[in-house]
Coordinates of N, CA and C in Angstrom, one line a residue:
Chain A
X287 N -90.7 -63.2 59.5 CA -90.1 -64.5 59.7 C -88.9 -64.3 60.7
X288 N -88.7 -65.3 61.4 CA -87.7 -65.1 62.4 C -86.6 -66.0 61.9
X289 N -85.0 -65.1 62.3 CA -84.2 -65.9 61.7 C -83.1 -66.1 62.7
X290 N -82.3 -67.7 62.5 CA -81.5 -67.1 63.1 C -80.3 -67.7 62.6
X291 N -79.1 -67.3 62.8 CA -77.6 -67.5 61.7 C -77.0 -67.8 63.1
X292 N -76.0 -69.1 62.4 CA -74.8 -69.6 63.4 C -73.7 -69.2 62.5
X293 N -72.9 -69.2 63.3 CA -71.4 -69.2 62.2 C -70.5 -69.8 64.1
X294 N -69.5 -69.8 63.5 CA -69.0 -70.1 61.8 C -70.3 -71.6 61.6
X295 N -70.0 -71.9 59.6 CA -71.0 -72.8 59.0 C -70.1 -74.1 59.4
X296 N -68.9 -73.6 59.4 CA -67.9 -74.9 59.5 C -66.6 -74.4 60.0
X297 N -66.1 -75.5 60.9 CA -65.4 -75.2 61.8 C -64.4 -77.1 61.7
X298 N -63.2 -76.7 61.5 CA -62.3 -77.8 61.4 C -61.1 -77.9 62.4
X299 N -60.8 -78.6 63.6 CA -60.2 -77.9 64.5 C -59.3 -79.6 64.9
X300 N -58.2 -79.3 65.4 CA -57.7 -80.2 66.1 C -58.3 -80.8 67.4
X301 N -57.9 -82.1 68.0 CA -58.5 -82.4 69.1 C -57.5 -82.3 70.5
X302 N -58.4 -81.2 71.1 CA -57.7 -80.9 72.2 C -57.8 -79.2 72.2
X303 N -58.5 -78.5 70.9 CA -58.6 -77.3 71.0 C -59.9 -76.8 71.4
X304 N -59.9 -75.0 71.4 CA -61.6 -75.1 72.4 C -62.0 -74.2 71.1
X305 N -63.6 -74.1 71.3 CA -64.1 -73.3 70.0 C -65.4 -73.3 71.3
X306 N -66.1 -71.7 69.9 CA -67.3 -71.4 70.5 C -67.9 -71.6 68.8
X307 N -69.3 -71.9 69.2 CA -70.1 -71.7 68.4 C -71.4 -70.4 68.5
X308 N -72.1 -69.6 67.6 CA -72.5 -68.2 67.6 C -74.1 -68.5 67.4
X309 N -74.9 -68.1 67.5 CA -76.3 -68.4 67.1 C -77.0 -67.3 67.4
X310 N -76.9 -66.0 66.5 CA -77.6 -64.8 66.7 C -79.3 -64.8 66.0
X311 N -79.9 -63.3 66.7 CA -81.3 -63.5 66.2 C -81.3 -61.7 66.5
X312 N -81.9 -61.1 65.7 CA -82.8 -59.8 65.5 C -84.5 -59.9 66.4
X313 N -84.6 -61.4 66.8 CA -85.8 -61.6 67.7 C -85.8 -62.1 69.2
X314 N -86.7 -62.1 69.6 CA -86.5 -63.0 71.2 C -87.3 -63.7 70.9
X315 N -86.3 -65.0 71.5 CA -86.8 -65.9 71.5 C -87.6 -66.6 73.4
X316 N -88.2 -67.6 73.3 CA -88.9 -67.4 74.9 C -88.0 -68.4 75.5
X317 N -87.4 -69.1 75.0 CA -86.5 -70.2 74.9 C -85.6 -70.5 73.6
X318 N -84.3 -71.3 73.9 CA -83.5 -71.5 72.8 C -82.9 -72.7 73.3
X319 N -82.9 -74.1 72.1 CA -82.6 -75.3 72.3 C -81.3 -75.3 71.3
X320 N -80.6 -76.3 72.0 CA -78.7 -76.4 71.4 C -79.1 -78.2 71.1
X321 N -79.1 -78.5 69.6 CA -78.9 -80.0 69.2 C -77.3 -80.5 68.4
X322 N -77.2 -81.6 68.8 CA -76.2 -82.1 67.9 C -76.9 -83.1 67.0
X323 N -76.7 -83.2 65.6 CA -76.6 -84.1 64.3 C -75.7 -84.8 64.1
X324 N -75.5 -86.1 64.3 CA -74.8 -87.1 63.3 C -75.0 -87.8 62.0
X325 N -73.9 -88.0 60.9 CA -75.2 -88.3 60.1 C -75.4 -89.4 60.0
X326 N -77.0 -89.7 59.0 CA -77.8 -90.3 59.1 C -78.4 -90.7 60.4
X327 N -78.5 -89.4 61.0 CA -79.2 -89.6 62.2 C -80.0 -88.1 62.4
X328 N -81.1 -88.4 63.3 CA -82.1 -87.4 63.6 C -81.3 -86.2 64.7
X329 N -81.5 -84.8 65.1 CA -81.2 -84.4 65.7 C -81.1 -84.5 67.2
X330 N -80.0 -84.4 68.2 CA -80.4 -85.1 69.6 C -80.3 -84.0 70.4
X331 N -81.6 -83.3 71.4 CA -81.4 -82.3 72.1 C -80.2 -82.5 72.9
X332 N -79.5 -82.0 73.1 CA -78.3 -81.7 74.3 C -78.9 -80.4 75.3
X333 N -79.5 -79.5 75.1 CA -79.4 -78.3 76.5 C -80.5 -78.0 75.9
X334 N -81.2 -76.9 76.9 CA -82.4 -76.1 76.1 C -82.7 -75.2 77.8
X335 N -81.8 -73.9 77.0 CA -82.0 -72.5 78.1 C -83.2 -71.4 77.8
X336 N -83.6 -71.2 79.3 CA -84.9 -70.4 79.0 C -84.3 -68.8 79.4
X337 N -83.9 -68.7 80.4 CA -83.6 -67.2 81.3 C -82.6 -66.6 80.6
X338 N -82.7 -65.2 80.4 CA -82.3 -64.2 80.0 C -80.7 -64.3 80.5
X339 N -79.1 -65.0 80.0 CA -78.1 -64.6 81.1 C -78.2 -66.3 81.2
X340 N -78.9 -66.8 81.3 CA -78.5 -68.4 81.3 C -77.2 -68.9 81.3
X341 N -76.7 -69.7 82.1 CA -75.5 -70.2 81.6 C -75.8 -71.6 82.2
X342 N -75.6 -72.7 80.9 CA -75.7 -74.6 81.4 C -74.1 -74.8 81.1
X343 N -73.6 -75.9 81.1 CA -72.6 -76.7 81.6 C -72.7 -78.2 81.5
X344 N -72.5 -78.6 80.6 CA -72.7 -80.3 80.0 C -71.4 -80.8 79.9
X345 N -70.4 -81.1 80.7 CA -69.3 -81.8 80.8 C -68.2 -80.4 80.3
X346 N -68.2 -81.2 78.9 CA -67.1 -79.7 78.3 C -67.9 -78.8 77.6
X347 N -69.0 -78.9 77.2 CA -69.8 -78.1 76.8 C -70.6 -76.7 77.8
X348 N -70.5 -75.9 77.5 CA -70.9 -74.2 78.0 C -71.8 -73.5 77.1
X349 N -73.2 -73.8 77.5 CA -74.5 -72.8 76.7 C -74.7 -71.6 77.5
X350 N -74.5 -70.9 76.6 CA -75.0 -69.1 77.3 C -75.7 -68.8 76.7
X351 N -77.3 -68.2 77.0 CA -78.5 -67.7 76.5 C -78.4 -66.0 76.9
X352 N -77.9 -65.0 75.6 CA -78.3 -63.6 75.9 C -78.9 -63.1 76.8
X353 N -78.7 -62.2 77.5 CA -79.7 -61.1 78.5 C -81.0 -60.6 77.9
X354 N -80.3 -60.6 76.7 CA -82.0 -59.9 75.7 C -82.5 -61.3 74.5
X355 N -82.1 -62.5 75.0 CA -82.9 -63.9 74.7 C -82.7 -63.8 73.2
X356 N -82.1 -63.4 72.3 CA -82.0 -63.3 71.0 C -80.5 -63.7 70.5
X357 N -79.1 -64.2 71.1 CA -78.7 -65.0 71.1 C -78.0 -66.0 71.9
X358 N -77.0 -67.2 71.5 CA -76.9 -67.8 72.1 C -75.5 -68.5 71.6
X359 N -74.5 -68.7 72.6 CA -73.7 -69.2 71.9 C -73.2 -70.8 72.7
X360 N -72.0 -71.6 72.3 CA -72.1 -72.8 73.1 C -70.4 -73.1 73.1
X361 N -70.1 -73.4 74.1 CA -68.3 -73.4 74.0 C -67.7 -74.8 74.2
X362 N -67.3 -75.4 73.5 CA -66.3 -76.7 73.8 C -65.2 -76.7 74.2
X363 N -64.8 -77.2 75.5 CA -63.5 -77.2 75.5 C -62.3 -78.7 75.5
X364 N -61.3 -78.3 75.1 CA -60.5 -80.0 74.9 C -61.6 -80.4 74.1
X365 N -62.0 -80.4 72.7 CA -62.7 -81.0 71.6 C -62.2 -81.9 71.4
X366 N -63.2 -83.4 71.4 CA -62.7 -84.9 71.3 C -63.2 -85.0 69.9
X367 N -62.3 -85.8 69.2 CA -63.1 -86.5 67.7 C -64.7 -86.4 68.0
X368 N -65.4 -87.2 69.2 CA -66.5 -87.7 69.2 C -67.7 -86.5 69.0
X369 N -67.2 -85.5 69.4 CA -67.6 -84.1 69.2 C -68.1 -83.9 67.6
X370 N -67.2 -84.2 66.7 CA -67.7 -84.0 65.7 C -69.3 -84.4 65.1
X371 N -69.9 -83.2 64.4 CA -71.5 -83.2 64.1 C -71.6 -82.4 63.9
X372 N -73.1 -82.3 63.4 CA -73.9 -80.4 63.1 C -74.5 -80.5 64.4
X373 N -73.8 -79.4 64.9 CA -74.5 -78.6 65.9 C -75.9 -77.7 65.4
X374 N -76.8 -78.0 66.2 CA -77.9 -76.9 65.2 C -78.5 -75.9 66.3
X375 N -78.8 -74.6 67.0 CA -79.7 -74.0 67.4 C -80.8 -73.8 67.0
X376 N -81.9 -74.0 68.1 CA -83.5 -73.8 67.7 C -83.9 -72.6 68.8
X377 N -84.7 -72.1 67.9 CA -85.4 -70.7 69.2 C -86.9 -71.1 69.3
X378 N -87.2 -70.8 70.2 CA -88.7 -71.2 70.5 C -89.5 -69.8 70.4
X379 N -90.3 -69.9 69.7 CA -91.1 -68.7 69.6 C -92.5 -68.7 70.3
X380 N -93.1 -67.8 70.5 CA -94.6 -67.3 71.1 C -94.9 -68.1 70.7
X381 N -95.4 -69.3 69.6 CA -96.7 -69.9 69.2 C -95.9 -71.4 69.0
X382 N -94.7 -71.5 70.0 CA -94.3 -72.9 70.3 C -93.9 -73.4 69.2
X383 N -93.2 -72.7 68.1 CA -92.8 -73.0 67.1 C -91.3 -73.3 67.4
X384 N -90.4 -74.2 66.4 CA -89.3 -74.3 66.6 C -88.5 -73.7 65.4
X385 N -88.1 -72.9 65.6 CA -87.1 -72.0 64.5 C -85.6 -72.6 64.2
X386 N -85.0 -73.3 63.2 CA -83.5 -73.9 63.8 C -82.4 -72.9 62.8
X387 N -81.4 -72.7 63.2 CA -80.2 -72.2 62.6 C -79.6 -73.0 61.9
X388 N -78.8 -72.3 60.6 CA -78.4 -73.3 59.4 C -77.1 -74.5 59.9
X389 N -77.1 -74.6 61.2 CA -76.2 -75.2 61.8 C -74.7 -74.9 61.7
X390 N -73.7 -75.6 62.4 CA -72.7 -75.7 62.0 C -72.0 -77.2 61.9
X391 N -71.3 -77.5 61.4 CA -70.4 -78.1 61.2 C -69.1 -78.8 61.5
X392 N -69.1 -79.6 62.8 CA -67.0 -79.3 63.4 C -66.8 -80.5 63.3
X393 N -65.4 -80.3 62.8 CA -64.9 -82.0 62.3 C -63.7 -81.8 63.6
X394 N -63.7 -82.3 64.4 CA -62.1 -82.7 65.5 C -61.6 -83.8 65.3
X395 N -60.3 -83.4 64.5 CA -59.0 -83.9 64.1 C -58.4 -84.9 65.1
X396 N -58.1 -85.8 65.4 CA -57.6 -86.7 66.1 C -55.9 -86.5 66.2
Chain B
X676 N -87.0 -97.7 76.4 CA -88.4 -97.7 75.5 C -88.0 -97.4 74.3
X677 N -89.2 -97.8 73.4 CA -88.3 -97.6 71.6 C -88.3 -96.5 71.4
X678 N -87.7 -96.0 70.7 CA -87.5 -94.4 69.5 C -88.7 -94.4 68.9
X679 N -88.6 -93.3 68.3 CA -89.2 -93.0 67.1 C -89.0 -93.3 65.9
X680 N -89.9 -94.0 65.4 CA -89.7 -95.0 63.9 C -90.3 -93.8 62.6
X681 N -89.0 -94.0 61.9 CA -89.4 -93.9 60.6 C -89.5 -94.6 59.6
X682 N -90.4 -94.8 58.7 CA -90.7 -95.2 57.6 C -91.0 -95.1 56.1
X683 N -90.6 -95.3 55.2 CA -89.4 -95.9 54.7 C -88.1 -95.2 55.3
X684 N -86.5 -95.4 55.1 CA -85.4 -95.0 55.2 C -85.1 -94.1 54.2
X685 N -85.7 -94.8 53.3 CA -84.8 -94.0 51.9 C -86.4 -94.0 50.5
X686 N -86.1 -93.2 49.8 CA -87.4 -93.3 48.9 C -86.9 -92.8 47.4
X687 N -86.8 -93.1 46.7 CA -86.8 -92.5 45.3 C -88.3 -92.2 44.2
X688 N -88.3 -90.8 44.1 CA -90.2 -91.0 43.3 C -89.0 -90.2 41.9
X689 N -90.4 -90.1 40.9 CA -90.2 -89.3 39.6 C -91.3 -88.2 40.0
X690 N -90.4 -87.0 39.4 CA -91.6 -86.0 39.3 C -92.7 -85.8 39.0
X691 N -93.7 -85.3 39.5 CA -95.3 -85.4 39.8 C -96.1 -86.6 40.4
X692 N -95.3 -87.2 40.9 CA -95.7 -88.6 42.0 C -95.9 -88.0 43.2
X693 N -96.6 -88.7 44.2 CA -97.1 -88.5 45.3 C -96.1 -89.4 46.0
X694 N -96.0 -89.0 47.6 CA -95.5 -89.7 48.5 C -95.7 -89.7 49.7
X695 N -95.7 -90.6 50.8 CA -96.7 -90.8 51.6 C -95.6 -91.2 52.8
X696 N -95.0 -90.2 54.1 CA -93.9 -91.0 54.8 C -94.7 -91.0 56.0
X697 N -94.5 -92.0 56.9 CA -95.2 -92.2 57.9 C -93.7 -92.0 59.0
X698 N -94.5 -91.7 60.0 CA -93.6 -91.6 61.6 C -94.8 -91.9 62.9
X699 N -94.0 -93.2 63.4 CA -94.4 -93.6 64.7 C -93.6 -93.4 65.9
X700 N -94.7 -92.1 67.1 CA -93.8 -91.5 68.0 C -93.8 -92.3 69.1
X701 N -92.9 -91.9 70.0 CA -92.7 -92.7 71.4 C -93.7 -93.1 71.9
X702 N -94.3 -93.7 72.3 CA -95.3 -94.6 73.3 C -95.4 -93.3 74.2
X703 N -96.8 -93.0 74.0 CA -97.3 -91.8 75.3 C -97.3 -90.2 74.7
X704 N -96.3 -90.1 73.7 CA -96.0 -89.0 72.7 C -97.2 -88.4 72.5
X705 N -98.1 -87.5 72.3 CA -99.2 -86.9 71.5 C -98.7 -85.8 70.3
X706 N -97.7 -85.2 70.7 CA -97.3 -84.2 69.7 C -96.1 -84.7 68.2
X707 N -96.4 -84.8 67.5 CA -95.7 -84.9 66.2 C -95.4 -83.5 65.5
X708 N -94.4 -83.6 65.2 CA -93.5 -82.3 64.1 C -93.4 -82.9 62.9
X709 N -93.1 -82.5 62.4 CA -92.6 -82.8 60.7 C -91.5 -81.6 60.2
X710 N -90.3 -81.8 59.9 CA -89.5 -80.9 59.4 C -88.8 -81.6 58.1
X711 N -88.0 -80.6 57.2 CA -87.9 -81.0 55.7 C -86.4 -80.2 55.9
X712 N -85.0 -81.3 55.9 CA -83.8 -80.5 56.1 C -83.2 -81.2 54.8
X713 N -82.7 -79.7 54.2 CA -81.8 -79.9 52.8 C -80.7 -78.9 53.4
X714 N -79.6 -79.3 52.2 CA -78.3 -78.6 52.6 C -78.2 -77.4 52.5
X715 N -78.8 -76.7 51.7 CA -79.3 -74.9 51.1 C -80.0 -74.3 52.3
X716 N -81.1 -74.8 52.6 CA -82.1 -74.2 53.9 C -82.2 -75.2 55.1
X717 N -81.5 -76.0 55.4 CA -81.4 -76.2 57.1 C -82.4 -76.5 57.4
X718 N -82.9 -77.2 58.4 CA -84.1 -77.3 59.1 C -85.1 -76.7 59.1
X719 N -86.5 -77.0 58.3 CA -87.6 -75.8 58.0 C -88.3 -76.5 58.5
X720 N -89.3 -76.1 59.6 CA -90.4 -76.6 59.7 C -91.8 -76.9 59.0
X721 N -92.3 -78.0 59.3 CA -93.3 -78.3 57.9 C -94.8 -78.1 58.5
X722 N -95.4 -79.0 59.8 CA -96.4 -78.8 60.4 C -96.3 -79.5 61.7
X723 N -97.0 -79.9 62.9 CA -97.2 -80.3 64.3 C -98.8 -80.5 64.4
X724 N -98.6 -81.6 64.9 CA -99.8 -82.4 64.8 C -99.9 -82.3 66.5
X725 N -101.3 -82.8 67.4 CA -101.3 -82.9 68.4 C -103.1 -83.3 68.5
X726 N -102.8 -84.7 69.3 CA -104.1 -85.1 69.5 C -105.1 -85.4 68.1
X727 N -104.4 -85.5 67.3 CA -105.1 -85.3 65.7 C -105.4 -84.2 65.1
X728 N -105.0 -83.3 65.7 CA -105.2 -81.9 65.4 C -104.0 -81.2 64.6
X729 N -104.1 -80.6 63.9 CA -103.0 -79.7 63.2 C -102.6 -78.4 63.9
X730 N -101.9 -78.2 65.1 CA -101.7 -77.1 65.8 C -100.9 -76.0 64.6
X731 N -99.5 -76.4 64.7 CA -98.8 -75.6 63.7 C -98.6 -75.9 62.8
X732 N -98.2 -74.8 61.7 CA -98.1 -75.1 60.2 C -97.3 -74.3 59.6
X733 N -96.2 -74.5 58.7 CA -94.7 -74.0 58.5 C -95.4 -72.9 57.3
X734 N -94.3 -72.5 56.5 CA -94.7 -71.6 55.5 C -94.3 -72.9 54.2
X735 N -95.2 -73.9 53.9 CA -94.8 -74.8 52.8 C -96.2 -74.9 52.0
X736 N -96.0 -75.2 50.4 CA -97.1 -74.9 49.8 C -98.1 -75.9 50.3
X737 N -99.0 -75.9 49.5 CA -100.4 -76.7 49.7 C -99.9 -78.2 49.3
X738 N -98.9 -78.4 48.9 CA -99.1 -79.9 48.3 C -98.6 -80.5 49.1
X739 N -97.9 -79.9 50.1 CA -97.3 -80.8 51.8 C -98.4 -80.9 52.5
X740 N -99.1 -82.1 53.0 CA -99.8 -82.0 54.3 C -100.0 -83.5 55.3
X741 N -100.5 -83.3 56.2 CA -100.2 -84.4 56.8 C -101.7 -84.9 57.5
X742 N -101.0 -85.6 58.6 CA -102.7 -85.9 59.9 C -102.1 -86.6 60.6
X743 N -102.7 -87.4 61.5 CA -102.4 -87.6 62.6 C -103.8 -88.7 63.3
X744 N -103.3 -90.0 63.1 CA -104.2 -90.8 64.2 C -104.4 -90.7 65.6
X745 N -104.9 -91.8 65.9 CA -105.6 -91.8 67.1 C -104.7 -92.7 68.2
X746 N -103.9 -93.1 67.4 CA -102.9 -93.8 68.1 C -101.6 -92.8 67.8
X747 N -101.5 -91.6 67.6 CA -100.5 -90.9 67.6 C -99.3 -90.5 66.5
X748 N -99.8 -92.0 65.5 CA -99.0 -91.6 64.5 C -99.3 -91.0 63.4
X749 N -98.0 -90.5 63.0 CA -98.7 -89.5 62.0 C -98.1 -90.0 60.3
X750 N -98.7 -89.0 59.3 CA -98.1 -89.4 58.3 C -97.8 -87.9 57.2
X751 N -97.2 -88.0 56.6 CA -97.3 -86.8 56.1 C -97.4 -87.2 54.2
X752 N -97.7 -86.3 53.5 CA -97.8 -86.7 52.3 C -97.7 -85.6 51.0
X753 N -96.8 -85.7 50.0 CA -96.2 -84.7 49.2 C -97.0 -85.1 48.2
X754 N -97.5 -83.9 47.6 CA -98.0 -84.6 46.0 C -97.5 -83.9 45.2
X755 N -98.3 -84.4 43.6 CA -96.7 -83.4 42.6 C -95.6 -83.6 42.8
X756 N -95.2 -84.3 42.8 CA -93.5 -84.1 43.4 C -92.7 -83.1 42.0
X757 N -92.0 -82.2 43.0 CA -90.9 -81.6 42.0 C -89.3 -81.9 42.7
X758 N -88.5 -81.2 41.8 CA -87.1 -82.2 42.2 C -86.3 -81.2 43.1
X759 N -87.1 -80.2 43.7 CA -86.9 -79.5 45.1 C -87.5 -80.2 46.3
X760 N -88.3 -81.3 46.3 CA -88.6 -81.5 47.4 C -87.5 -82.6 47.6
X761 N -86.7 -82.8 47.0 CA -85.7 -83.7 47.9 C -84.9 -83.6 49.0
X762 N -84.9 -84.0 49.6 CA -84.2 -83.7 51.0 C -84.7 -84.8 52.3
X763 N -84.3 -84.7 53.4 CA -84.3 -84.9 54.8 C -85.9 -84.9 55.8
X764 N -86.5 -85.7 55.0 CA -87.6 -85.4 56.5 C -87.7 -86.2 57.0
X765 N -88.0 -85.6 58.6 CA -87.4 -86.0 60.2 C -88.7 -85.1 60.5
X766 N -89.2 -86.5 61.6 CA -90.5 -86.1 62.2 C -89.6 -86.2 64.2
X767 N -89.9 -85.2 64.8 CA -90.2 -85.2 65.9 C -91.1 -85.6 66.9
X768 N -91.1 -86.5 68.0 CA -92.1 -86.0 68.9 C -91.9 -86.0 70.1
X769 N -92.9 -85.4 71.0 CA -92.6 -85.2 72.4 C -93.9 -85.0 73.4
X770 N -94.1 -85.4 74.1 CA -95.1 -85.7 75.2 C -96.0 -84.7 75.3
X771 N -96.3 -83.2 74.9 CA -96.6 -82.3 74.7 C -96.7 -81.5 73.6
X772 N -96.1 -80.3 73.7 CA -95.4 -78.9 72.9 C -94.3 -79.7 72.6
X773 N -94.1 -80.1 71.6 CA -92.7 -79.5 71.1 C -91.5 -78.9 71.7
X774 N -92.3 -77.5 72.3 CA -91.1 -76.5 72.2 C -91.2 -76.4 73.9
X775 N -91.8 -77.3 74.4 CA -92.3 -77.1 75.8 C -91.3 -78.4 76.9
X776 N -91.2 -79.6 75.9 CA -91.1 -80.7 76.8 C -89.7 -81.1 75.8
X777 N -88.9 -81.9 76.0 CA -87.8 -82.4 74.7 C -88.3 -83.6 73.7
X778 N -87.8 -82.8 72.7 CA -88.4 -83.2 71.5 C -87.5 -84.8 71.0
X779 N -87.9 -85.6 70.3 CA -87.2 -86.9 70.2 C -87.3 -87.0 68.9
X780 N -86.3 -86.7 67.8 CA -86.5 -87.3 66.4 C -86.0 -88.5 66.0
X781 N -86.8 -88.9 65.1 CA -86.2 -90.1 64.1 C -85.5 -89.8 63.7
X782 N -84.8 -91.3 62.4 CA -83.6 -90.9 61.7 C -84.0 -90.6 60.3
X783 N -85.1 -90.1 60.3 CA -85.8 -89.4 59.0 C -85.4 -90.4 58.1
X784 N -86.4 -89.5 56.6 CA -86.7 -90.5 55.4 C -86.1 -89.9 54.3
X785 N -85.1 -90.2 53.9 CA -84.1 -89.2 53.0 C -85.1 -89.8 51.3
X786 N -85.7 -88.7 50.9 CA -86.6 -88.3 49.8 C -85.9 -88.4 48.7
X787 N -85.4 -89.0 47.5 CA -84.8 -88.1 46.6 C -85.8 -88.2 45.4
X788 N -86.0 -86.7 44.6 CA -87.1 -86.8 43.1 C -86.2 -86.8 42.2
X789 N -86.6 -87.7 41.4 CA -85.6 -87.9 39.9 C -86.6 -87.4 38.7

């Protein structure tokens, strides 16, 4: 079974501070997709890095995909309220499966 | 163009009842997912439908299963209910793979077993 762990689970930050988010794996993945959750809402893709070393760039958002495709982290900078949600990583595996991490959590404090 | 519709919003069964949630994907969609998110285990995949076919299939017992029309939508269906299957299911879909094309979920059908 392939796993993969974010931390931090939850993260409570002021708005105007920067944070990274962590999404490790003991596997490779062929790809790795970065969602945000609001609630009562479905997950909404934001990025999805394939290459080994990857680096995207979504306004203040910064996705870096490992050299060895097994993790992946995502950096905010100047975090706005609107930011707040579960962040979740998914890894894409050989057989097109989507694997997601137990997400995290960020509330930005106004 | 519309979203992805789920149906019902919200459901309440008693244990050992059957339930039946349906999800209609984007216009043009072929591939449907099914995933089951509670607060203890996060996002698990359940099965992926494609063309009416059952491509993938998660590690969930026999009493989860689903299908898939011909017009794309799909349905999934729990039987026995026990009062672990409460939670979050959110069907995806995407023009393809899944894991190939971007995936588009609903606002899922929050389950609870009493």
């Amino acid at each position: 079974t392939q796993l993969l762990e974010q931390s931090p689970q939850f993260l409570s930050i002021q708005e105007g501070e920067n944070l990274t988010v962590y999404c490790n794996s003991s596997s490779v993945f062929s790809s790795l997709q970065w969602y945000r959750q609001e609630p009562g809402e479905g997950p909404v893709l934001l990025v999805t890095v394939v290459t080994g070393g990857e680096v995207k760039k979504l306004k203040r958002l910064t996705f870096q995909f490992g050299d060895a495709r097994k993790d992946s982290s995502l950096h905010i900078t100047a975090a706005q309220p609107g930011d707040t949600g579960l962040y979740l990583c998914a890894g894409v595996n050989a057989g097109n499966m989507l694997t997601f991490g137990g997400g995290t959590r960020l509330m930005v404090k106004p | 163009k519309a979203g992805v519709t789920q149906t019902p919003r919200y459901l309440i069964k008693t244990r050992g009842q059957q339930v039946t949630l349906s999800c209609s994907p984007i216009s043009g969609h072929r591939s449907v997912s099914w995933y089951q998110q509670t607060p203890g285990q996060g996002l698990q995949f359940l099965f992926e439908y494609f063309s009416e076919t059952q491509r993938n299939k998660g590690n969930f017992p026999g009493r989860f299963s689903g299908r898939q029309f011909s017009n794309s939508r799909s349905e999934m269906n729990v039987s026995t209910l026990e009062l672990g299957d409460s939670a979050l299911y959110l069907c995806a879909s995407s023009r393809y793979q899944v894991a190939d094309t971007e995936a588009f979920f609903g606002q899922g059908t929050r389950l609870t077993v009493v």
